mmCIF file of C-alpha atoms in Angstrom:
data_model
loop_
_atom_site.group_PDB
_atom_site.id
_atom_site.type_symbol
_atom_site.label_atom_id
_atom_site.label_comp_id
_atom_site.label_asym_id
_atom_site.label_seq_id
_atom_site.Cartn_x
_atom_site.Cartn_y
_atom_site.Cartn_z
ATOM 1 C CA UNK A 1 0.139 -0.238 -0.220
ATOM 2 C CA UNK A 2 1.342 3.630 -1.129
ATOM 3 C CA UNK A 3 0.391 6.250 0.901
ATOM 4 C CA UNK A 4 0.575 9.961 0.098
ATOM 5 C CA UNK A 5 -0.295 13.060 1.993
ATOM 6 C CA UNK A 6 -2.423 10.685 4.187
ATOM 7 C CA UNK A 7 -3.897 8.932 1.529
ATOM 8 C CA UNK A 8 -3.389 5.481 0.744
ATOM 9 C CA UNK A 9 -3.419 3.123 -2.532
ATOM 10 C CA UNK A 10 -3.642 -0.183 -2.077
ATOM 11 C CA UNK A 11 -1.676 -2.365 -4.537
ATOM 12 C CA UNK A 12 -4.000 -5.001 -4.865
ATOM 13 C CA UNK A 13 -6.049 -2.274 -7.409
ATOM 14 C CA UNK A 14 -5.152 -0.019 -10.996
ATOM 15 C CA UNK A 15 -5.833 3.603 -11.269
ATOM 16 C CA UNK A 16 -6.245 6.769 -13.169
ATOM 17 C CA UNK A 17 -4.538 10.309 -11.640
ATOM 18 C CA UNK A 18 -6.616 12.422 -13.986
ATOM 19 C CA UNK A 19 -10.241 10.356 -13.284
ATOM 20 C CA UNK A 20 -9.427 9.995 -9.979
ATOM 21 C CA UNK A 21 -10.625 6.561 -9.983
ATOM 22 C CA UNK A 22 -8.738 3.022 -9.017
ATOM 23 C CA UNK A 23 -10.205 -0.096 -10.992
ATOM 24 C CA UNK A 24 -10.249 -3.785 -10.317
ATOM 25 C CA UNK A 25 -10.973 -6.683 -11.946
ATOM 26 C CA UNK A 26 -12.664 -9.257 -10.083
ATOM 27 C CA UNK A 27 -12.913 -13.150 -10.371
ATOM 28 C CA UNK A 28 -15.821 -12.914 -12.393
ATOM 29 C CA UNK A 29 -14.430 -10.647 -15.134
ATOM 30 C CA UNK A 30 -16.547 -8.062 -14.096
ATOM 31 C CA UNK A 31 -14.600 -4.191 -13.444
ATOM 32 C CA UNK A 32 -15.523 -2.183 -9.883
ATOM 33 C CA UNK A 33 -15.064 1.385 -10.105
ATOM 34 C CA UNK A 34 -14.584 3.511 -7.522
ATOM 35 C CA UNK A 35 -13.351 6.945 -6.181
ATOM 36 C CA UNK A 36 -9.221 6.886 -4.880
ATOM 37 C CA UNK A 37 -8.913 7.668 -1.484
ATOM 38 C CA UNK A 38 -7.582 11.397 -2.729
ATOM 39 C CA UNK A 39 -10.593 12.200 -5.441
ATOM 40 C CA UNK A 40 -12.573 11.584 -1.664
ATOM 41 C CA UNK A 41 -10.919 13.976 -0.267
ATOM 42 C CA UNK A 42 -11.198 16.693 -2.500
ATOM 43 C CA UNK A 43 -14.471 15.695 -2.209
ATOM 44 C CA UNK A 44 -15.113 16.297 1.201
ATOM 45 C CA UNK A 45 -19.022 15.202 1.401
ATOM 46 C CA UNK A 46 -20.179 13.528 -0.641
ATOM 47 C CA UNK A 47 -23.840 14.024 -0.988
ATOM 48 C CA UNK A 48 -25.905 11.829 -3.937
ATOM 49 C CA UNK A 49 -24.653 9.429 -5.928
ATOM 50 C CA UNK A 50 -26.721 8.564 -9.039
ATOM 51 C CA UNK A 51 -24.816 5.823 -11.978
ATOM 52 C CA UNK A 52 -25.738 5.924 -15.373
ATOM 53 C CA UNK A 53 -28.808 2.587 -15.901
ATOM 54 C CA UNK A 54 -27.161 -0.734 -16.019
ATOM 55 C CA UNK A 55 -26.852 -1.673 -19.682
ATOM 56 C CA UNK A 56 -25.289 1.568 -20.858
ATOM 57 C CA UNK A 57 -22.932 1.103 -22.926
ATOM 58 C CA UNK A 58 -19.821 3.660 -22.189
ATOM 59 C CA UNK A 59 -16.316 4.945 -23.700
ATOM 60 C CA UNK A 60 -13.876 5.573 -21.577
ATOM 61 C CA UNK A 61 -12.998 8.905 -20.223
ATOM 62 C CA UNK A 62 -16.796 9.520 -20.245
ATOM 63 C CA UNK A 63 -19.480 8.862 -17.676
ATOM 64 C CA UNK A 64 -21.164 6.580 -15.708
ATOM 65 C CA UNK A 65 -22.407 8.349 -12.792
ATOM 66 C CA UNK A 66 -22.840 12.003 -10.975
ATOM 67 C CA UNK A 67 -21.991 12.943 -7.706
ATOM 68 C CA UNK A 68 -23.550 15.382 -6.291
ATOM 69 C CA UNK A 69 -21.132 17.430 -3.534
ATOM 70 C CA UNK A 70 -22.035 20.407 -1.164
ATOM 71 C CA UNK A 71 -23.752 22.946 -4.196
ATOM 72 C CA UNK A 72 -21.612 21.410 -7.136
ATOM 73 C CA UNK A 73 -21.614 18.209 -9.184
ATOM 74 C CA UNK A 74 -19.030 15.926 -10.393
ATOM 75 C CA UNK A 75 -18.870 13.153 -13.151
ATOM 76 C CA UNK A 76 -17.234 10.435 -12.415
ATOM 77 C CA UNK A 77 -15.460 8.736 -16.075
ATOM 78 C CA UNK A 78 -14.208 5.815 -16.410
ATOM 79 C CA UNK A 79 -10.803 5.175 -17.905
ATOM 80 C CA UNK A 80 -11.705 1.848 -19.474
ATOM 81 C CA UNK A 81 -14.420 1.418 -22.324
ATOM 82 C CA UNK A 82 -17.716 -0.952 -21.148
ATOM 83 C CA UNK A 83 -20.809 -1.029 -20.241
ATOM 84 C CA UNK A 84 -22.829 -0.896 -17.342
ATOM 85 C CA UNK A 85 -23.597 -4.417 -15.246
ATOM 86 C CA UNK A 86 -24.546 -2.504 -12.009
ATOM 87 C CA UNK A 87 -24.409 1.022 -10.093
ATOM 88 C CA UNK A 88 -23.487 0.392 -6.250
ATOM 89 C CA UNK A 89 -27.176 0.494 -4.759
ATOM 90 C CA UNK A 90 -25.894 1.071 -1.022
ATOM 91 C CA UNK A 91 -23.608 4.093 -2.450
ATOM 92 C CA UNK A 92 -27.130 5.575 -3.997
ATOM 93 C CA UNK A 93 -28.970 5.147 -0.667
ATOM 94 C CA UNK A 94 -26.344 6.058 1.549
ATOM 95 C CA UNK A 95 -23.303 8.317 0.107
ATOM 96 C CA UNK A 96 -21.061 8.564 2.987
ATOM 97 C CA UNK A 97 -20.567 4.726 2.192
ATOM 98 C CA UNK A 98 -18.525 6.622 -0.280
ATOM 99 C CA UNK A 99 -16.353 9.008 1.551
ATOM 100 C CA UNK A 100 -16.170 6.040 4.662
ATOM 101 C CA UNK A 101 -14.509 3.381 2.918
ATOM 102 C CA UNK A 102 -13.782 4.008 -0.583
ATOM 103 C CA UNK A 103 -12.202 1.020 -1.574
ATOM 104 C CA UNK A 104 -14.602 -1.425 -0.102
ATOM 105 C CA UNK A 105 -18.298 -0.841 0.376
ATOM 106 C CA UNK A 106 -18.009 2.868 -1.050
ATOM 107 C CA UNK A 107 -17.563 1.193 -5.157
ATOM 108 C CA UNK A 108 -19.363 3.025 -7.437
ATOM 109 C CA UNK A 109 -20.108 1.039 -10.709
ATOM 110 C CA UNK A 110 -19.659 -2.587 -11.998
ATOM 111 C CA UNK A 111 -18.646 -3.158 -15.921
ATOM 112 C CA UNK A 112 -18.422 -5.430 -18.339
ATOM 113 C CA UNK A 113 -15.057 -4.315 -20.026
ATOM 114 C CA UNK A 114 -15.102 -6.427 -23.939
ATOM 115 C CA UNK A 115 -10.833 -6.293 -24.034
ATOM 116 C CA UNK A 116 -9.456 -5.808 -20.214
ATOM 117 C CA UNK A 117 -5.502 -6.115 -21.906
ATOM 118 C CA UNK A 118 -5.966 -3.660 -23.871
ATOM 119 C CA UNK A 119 -8.351 -1.525 -21.328
ATOM 120 C CA UNK A 120 -5.709 -1.480 -18.730
ATOM 121 C CA UNK A 121 -3.069 -0.098 -20.309
ATOM 122 C CA UNK A 122 -4.286 3.005 -19.550
ATOM 123 C CA UNK A 123 -3.993 2.495 -15.939
ATOM 124 C CA UNK A 124 -1.211 3.129 -13.244
ATOM 125 C CA UNK A 125 -0.143 -0.144 -11.328
ATOM 126 C CA UNK A 126 3.160 -0.274 -9.339
ATOM 127 C CA UNK A 127 5.421 2.529 -8.747
ATOM 128 C CA UNK A 128 3.676 4.091 -11.424
ATOM 129 C CA UNK A 129 0.781 5.491 -9.100
ATOM 130 C CA UNK A 130 3.147 7.791 -6.671
ATOM 131 C CA UNK A 131 5.139 9.883 -8.868
ATOM 132 C CA UNK A 132 1.158 10.002 -11.207
ATOM 133 C CA UNK A 133 -0.739 11.035 -8.422
ATOM 134 C CA UNK A 134 1.569 12.897 -6.630
ATOM 135 C CA UNK A 135 1.614 14.986 -9.684
ATOM 136 C CA UNK A 136 -2.134 15.896 -9.609
ATOM 137 C CA UNK A 137 -2.007 16.906 -5.535
ATOM 138 C CA UNK A 138 0.271 19.022 -6.497
ATOM 139 C CA UNK A 139 -1.775 20.435 -9.353
ATOM 140 C CA UNK A 140 -5.094 20.712 -6.431
ATOM 141 C CA UNK A 141 -2.002 22.030 -3.727
ATOM 142 C CA UNK A 142 -3.356 19.507 -1.596
ATOM 143 C CA UNK A 143 -1.427 19.269 1.479
ATOM 144 C CA UNK A 144 -3.409 16.582 2.945
ATOM 145 C CA UNK A 145 -7.403 15.163 4.038
ATOM 146 C CA UNK A 146 -8.327 17.860 5.927
ATOM 147 C CA UNK A 147 -9.415 15.523 9.335
ATOM 148 C CA UNK A 148 -6.421 14.224 9.168
ATOM 149 C CA UNK B 1 -31.511 6.817 -21.093
ATOM 150 C CA UNK B 2 -32.200 9.931 -23.241
ATOM 151 C CA UNK B 3 -29.528 12.214 -24.078
ATOM 152 C CA UNK B 4 -30.259 15.686 -24.601
ATOM 153 C CA UNK B 5 -32.104 17.631 -22.716
ATOM 154 C CA UNK B 6 -33.399 20.928 -22.778
ATOM 155 C CA UNK B 7 -34.531 23.877 -19.984
ATOM 156 C CA UNK B 8 -36.785 26.487 -20.738
ATOM 157 C CA UNK B 9 -36.405 29.613 -18.249
ATOM 158 C CA UNK B 10 -39.492 31.813 -18.081
ATOM 159 C CA UNK B 11 -40.245 31.845 -14.016
ATOM 160 C CA UNK B 12 -36.224 32.451 -12.594
ATOM 161 C CA UNK B 13 -36.101 35.505 -12.338
ATOM 162 C CA UNK B 14 -33.334 37.427 -10.533
ATOM 163 C CA UNK B 15 -36.022 39.291 -8.539
ATOM 164 C CA UNK B 16 -36.982 35.883 -6.875
ATOM 165 C CA UNK B 17 -33.054 34.664 -6.216
ATOM 166 C CA UNK B 18 -34.056 31.961 -3.994
ATOM 167 C CA UNK B 19 -35.619 30.373 -7.717
ATOM 168 C CA UNK B 20 -32.471 31.265 -9.229
ATOM 169 C CA UNK B 21 -30.018 28.240 -8.380
ATOM 170 C CA UNK B 22 -31.572 24.852 -8.762
ATOM 171 C CA UNK B 23 -32.095 25.161 -12.724
ATOM 172 C CA UNK B 24 -28.246 26.041 -12.827
ATOM 173 C CA UNK B 25 -27.298 23.300 -10.770
ATOM 174 C CA UNK B 26 -29.982 20.203 -12.674
ATOM 175 C CA UNK B 27 -28.488 21.606 -15.641
ATOM 176 C CA UNK B 28 -24.937 20.409 -14.065
ATOM 177 C CA UNK B 29 -26.318 17.243 -13.216
ATOM 178 C CA UNK B 30 -27.751 15.953 -16.248
ATOM 179 C CA UNK B 31 -24.574 16.995 -18.411
ATOM 180 C CA UNK B 32 -22.062 15.811 -15.455
ATOM 181 C CA UNK B 33 -23.310 12.186 -16.906
ATOM 182 C CA UNK B 34 -22.910 13.468 -20.035
ATOM 183 C CA UNK B 35 -25.990 14.472 -21.240
ATOM 184 C CA UNK B 36 -26.595 17.115 -24.438
ATOM 185 C CA UNK B 37 -27.981 20.536 -22.724
ATOM 186 C CA UNK B 38 -28.989 23.314 -23.843
ATOM 187 C CA UNK B 39 -30.288 26.234 -21.498
ATOM 188 C CA UNK B 40 -33.285 28.670 -23.488
ATOM 189 C CA UNK B 41 -33.363 31.829 -21.744
ATOM 190 C CA UNK B 42 -36.675 33.343 -22.205
ATOM 191 C CA UNK B 43 -39.325 36.149 -20.190
ATOM 192 C CA UNK B 44 -36.903 38.210 -17.282
ATOM 193 C CA UNK B 45 -35.105 35.751 -16.933
ATOM 194 C CA UNK B 46 -32.344 36.500 -20.184
ATOM 195 C CA UNK B 47 -30.982 39.089 -16.966
ATOM 196 C CA UNK B 48 -28.871 36.899 -15.954
ATOM 197 C CA UNK B 49 -27.597 36.361 -19.558
ATOM 198 C CA UNK B 50 -26.429 40.790 -18.810
ATOM 199 C CA UNK B 51 -23.321 40.833 -17.565
ATOM 200 C CA UNK B 52 -22.604 41.416 -13.638
ATOM 201 C CA UNK B 53 -26.092 40.690 -12.828
ATOM 202 C CA UNK B 54 -26.286 37.049 -12.357
ATOM 203 C CA UNK B 55 -22.867 37.781 -9.765
ATOM 204 C CA UNK B 56 -24.938 39.656 -7.469
ATOM 205 C CA UNK B 57 -27.727 37.203 -7.475
ATOM 206 C CA UNK B 58 -27.402 34.548 -4.480
ATOM 207 C CA UNK B 59 -29.723 32.340 -3.352
ATOM 208 C CA UNK B 60 -29.458 32.406 0.527
ATOM 209 C CA UNK B 61 -28.478 34.518 3.266
ATOM 210 C CA UNK B 62 -25.294 33.143 3.411
ATOM 211 C CA UNK B 63 -24.138 34.504 -0.063
ATOM 212 C CA UNK B 64 -21.751 31.349 -0.368
ATOM 213 C CA UNK B 65 -22.068 31.281 -3.987
ATOM 214 C CA UNK B 66 -23.520 33.548 -6.752
ATOM 215 C CA UNK B 67 -25.736 32.740 -9.138
ATOM 216 C CA UNK B 68 -23.070 33.061 -12.184
ATOM 217 C CA UNK B 69 -21.395 30.551 -9.196
ATOM 218 C CA UNK B 70 -23.762 28.212 -10.931
ATOM 219 C CA UNK B 71 -24.362 28.999 -14.575
ATOM 220 C CA UNK B 72 -20.588 28.904 -14.781
ATOM 221 C CA UNK B 73 -20.367 25.306 -13.314
ATOM 222 C CA UNK B 74 -23.439 24.423 -15.836
ATOM 223 C CA UNK B 75 -21.564 26.008 -18.522
ATOM 224 C CA UNK B 76 -17.813 24.298 -17.059
ATOM 225 C CA UNK B 77 -20.092 20.832 -17.424
ATOM 226 C CA UNK B 78 -21.181 21.717 -21.838
ATOM 227 C CA UNK B 79 -24.696 22.984 -21.014
ATOM 228 C CA UNK B 80 -25.436 25.425 -23.504
ATOM 229 C CA UNK B 81 -27.157 28.736 -23.041
ATOM 230 C CA UNK B 82 -29.360 30.630 -25.352
ATOM 231 C CA UNK B 83 -31.325 34.076 -25.511
ATOM 232 C CA UNK B 84 -34.324 34.783 -26.644
ATOM 233 C CA UNK B 85 -34.176 37.746 -29.121
ATOM 234 C CA UNK B 86 -37.511 38.908 -27.885
ATOM 235 C CA UNK B 87 -37.122 38.394 -24.144
ATOM 236 C CA UNK B 88 -33.882 40.320 -25.240
ATOM 237 C CA UNK B 89 -35.960 43.592 -26.441
ATOM 238 C CA UNK B 90 -38.808 43.205 -24.065
ATOM 239 C CA UNK B 91 -36.642 44.015 -20.872
ATOM 240 C CA UNK B 92 -33.675 46.311 -22.838
ATOM 241 C CA UNK B 93 -30.983 43.517 -23.018
ATOM 242 C CA UNK B 94 -28.537 44.712 -25.662
ATOM 243 C CA UNK B 95 -26.168 42.450 -27.468
ATOM 244 C CA UNK B 96 -23.139 43.963 -26.169
ATOM 245 C CA UNK B 97 -24.441 43.224 -22.602
ATOM 246 C CA UNK B 98 -24.458 39.682 -23.285
ATOM 247 C CA UNK B 99 -21.532 37.553 -21.182
ATOM 248 C CA UNK B 100 -19.517 35.578 -23.063
ATOM 249 C CA UNK B 101 -21.240 31.812 -22.562
ATOM 250 C CA UNK B 102 -24.518 33.033 -24.321
ATOM 251 C CA UNK B 103 -23.667 30.337 -27.595
ATOM 252 C CA UNK B 104 -26.303 32.377 -30.065
ATOM 253 C CA UNK B 105 -30.316 33.214 -30.298
ATOM 254 C CA UNK B 106 -32.926 31.006 -29.872
ATOM 255 C CA UNK B 107 -36.527 31.679 -28.680
ATOM 256 C CA UNK B 108 -39.881 30.194 -28.880
ATOM 257 C CA UNK B 109 -39.406 27.847 -31.746
ATOM 258 C CA UNK B 110 -36.285 26.180 -31.048
ATOM 259 C CA UNK B 111 -38.126 25.174 -27.561
ATOM 260 C CA UNK B 112 -40.887 24.027 -28.719
ATOM 261 C CA UNK B 113 -39.060 22.035 -32.103
ATOM 262 C CA UNK B 114 -36.723 20.473 -28.526
ATOM 263 C CA UNK B 115 -40.280 19.794 -26.821
ATOM 264 C CA UNK B 116 -41.915 18.239 -29.694
ATOM 265 C CA UNK B 117 -38.701 15.690 -30.279
ATOM 266 C CA UNK B 118 -38.429 12.467 -28.994
ATOM 267 C CA UNK B 119 -35.178 12.061 -28.133
ATOM 268 C CA UNK B 120 -34.943 15.502 -25.706
ATOM 269 C CA UNK B 121 -36.600 15.673 -22.541
ATOM 270 C CA UNK B 122 -37.632 19.214 -21.812
ATOM 271 C CA UNK B 123 -37.642 21.073 -18.049
ATOM 272 C CA UNK B 124 -39.408 24.094 -17.307
ATOM 273 C CA UNK B 125 -38.776 26.798 -14.701
#
């Protein structure tokens, strides 16, 4: 696990710094997407989450849903193309789940990704994660979560 | 899922500030989902497109964020703003006073075309 300025990045998944999301392929072949702890720290408090409906085909870098923050709306963008299989109903009912457990119960959507090997080339893993998110944090002038 | 949304602003009047944020918040939500959003400003809503007006309209007592902030967010997500020429004439809004976010002029006929097109959803405020 990498920890950058108070934000954890578990080793068991892949990342995309621009969209501030993690991606993990499960044993069932489905790809789960969620917000990073850095994204959560920037957002502060999630007040709503609405995914696009199951069955929606999305291209890479397009929205799979939207999160409502305090007086602002933010797109949730996927770095990999695929078909939305499900949104996290628990996070829709209680968006604070995303704050409390972004790498677990606060996941956002599951996707069926037809060409995983090609799709994963757009993602960061291993030693590439730290420098990319350090740069993203510099860009946001982020020193750490407010409650850290 | 419809991919297009046309919003008509008719009663979103800067003299009734408490009504002025919601339409743009909804426009932001739709545009953030990659939905094509068009906002048609008519009647006294046209005044929100005048430079400086929305910057001084606040929804709540706290004055944390002006209506211009909500408008800029919606525009930043990709929403397009259209000014009704007849409303401009009726309320004395001059072309040169329009904010740069205005994409063009469109009035009743343009909005009706959207309303009658089944691929577009429409909302009125």
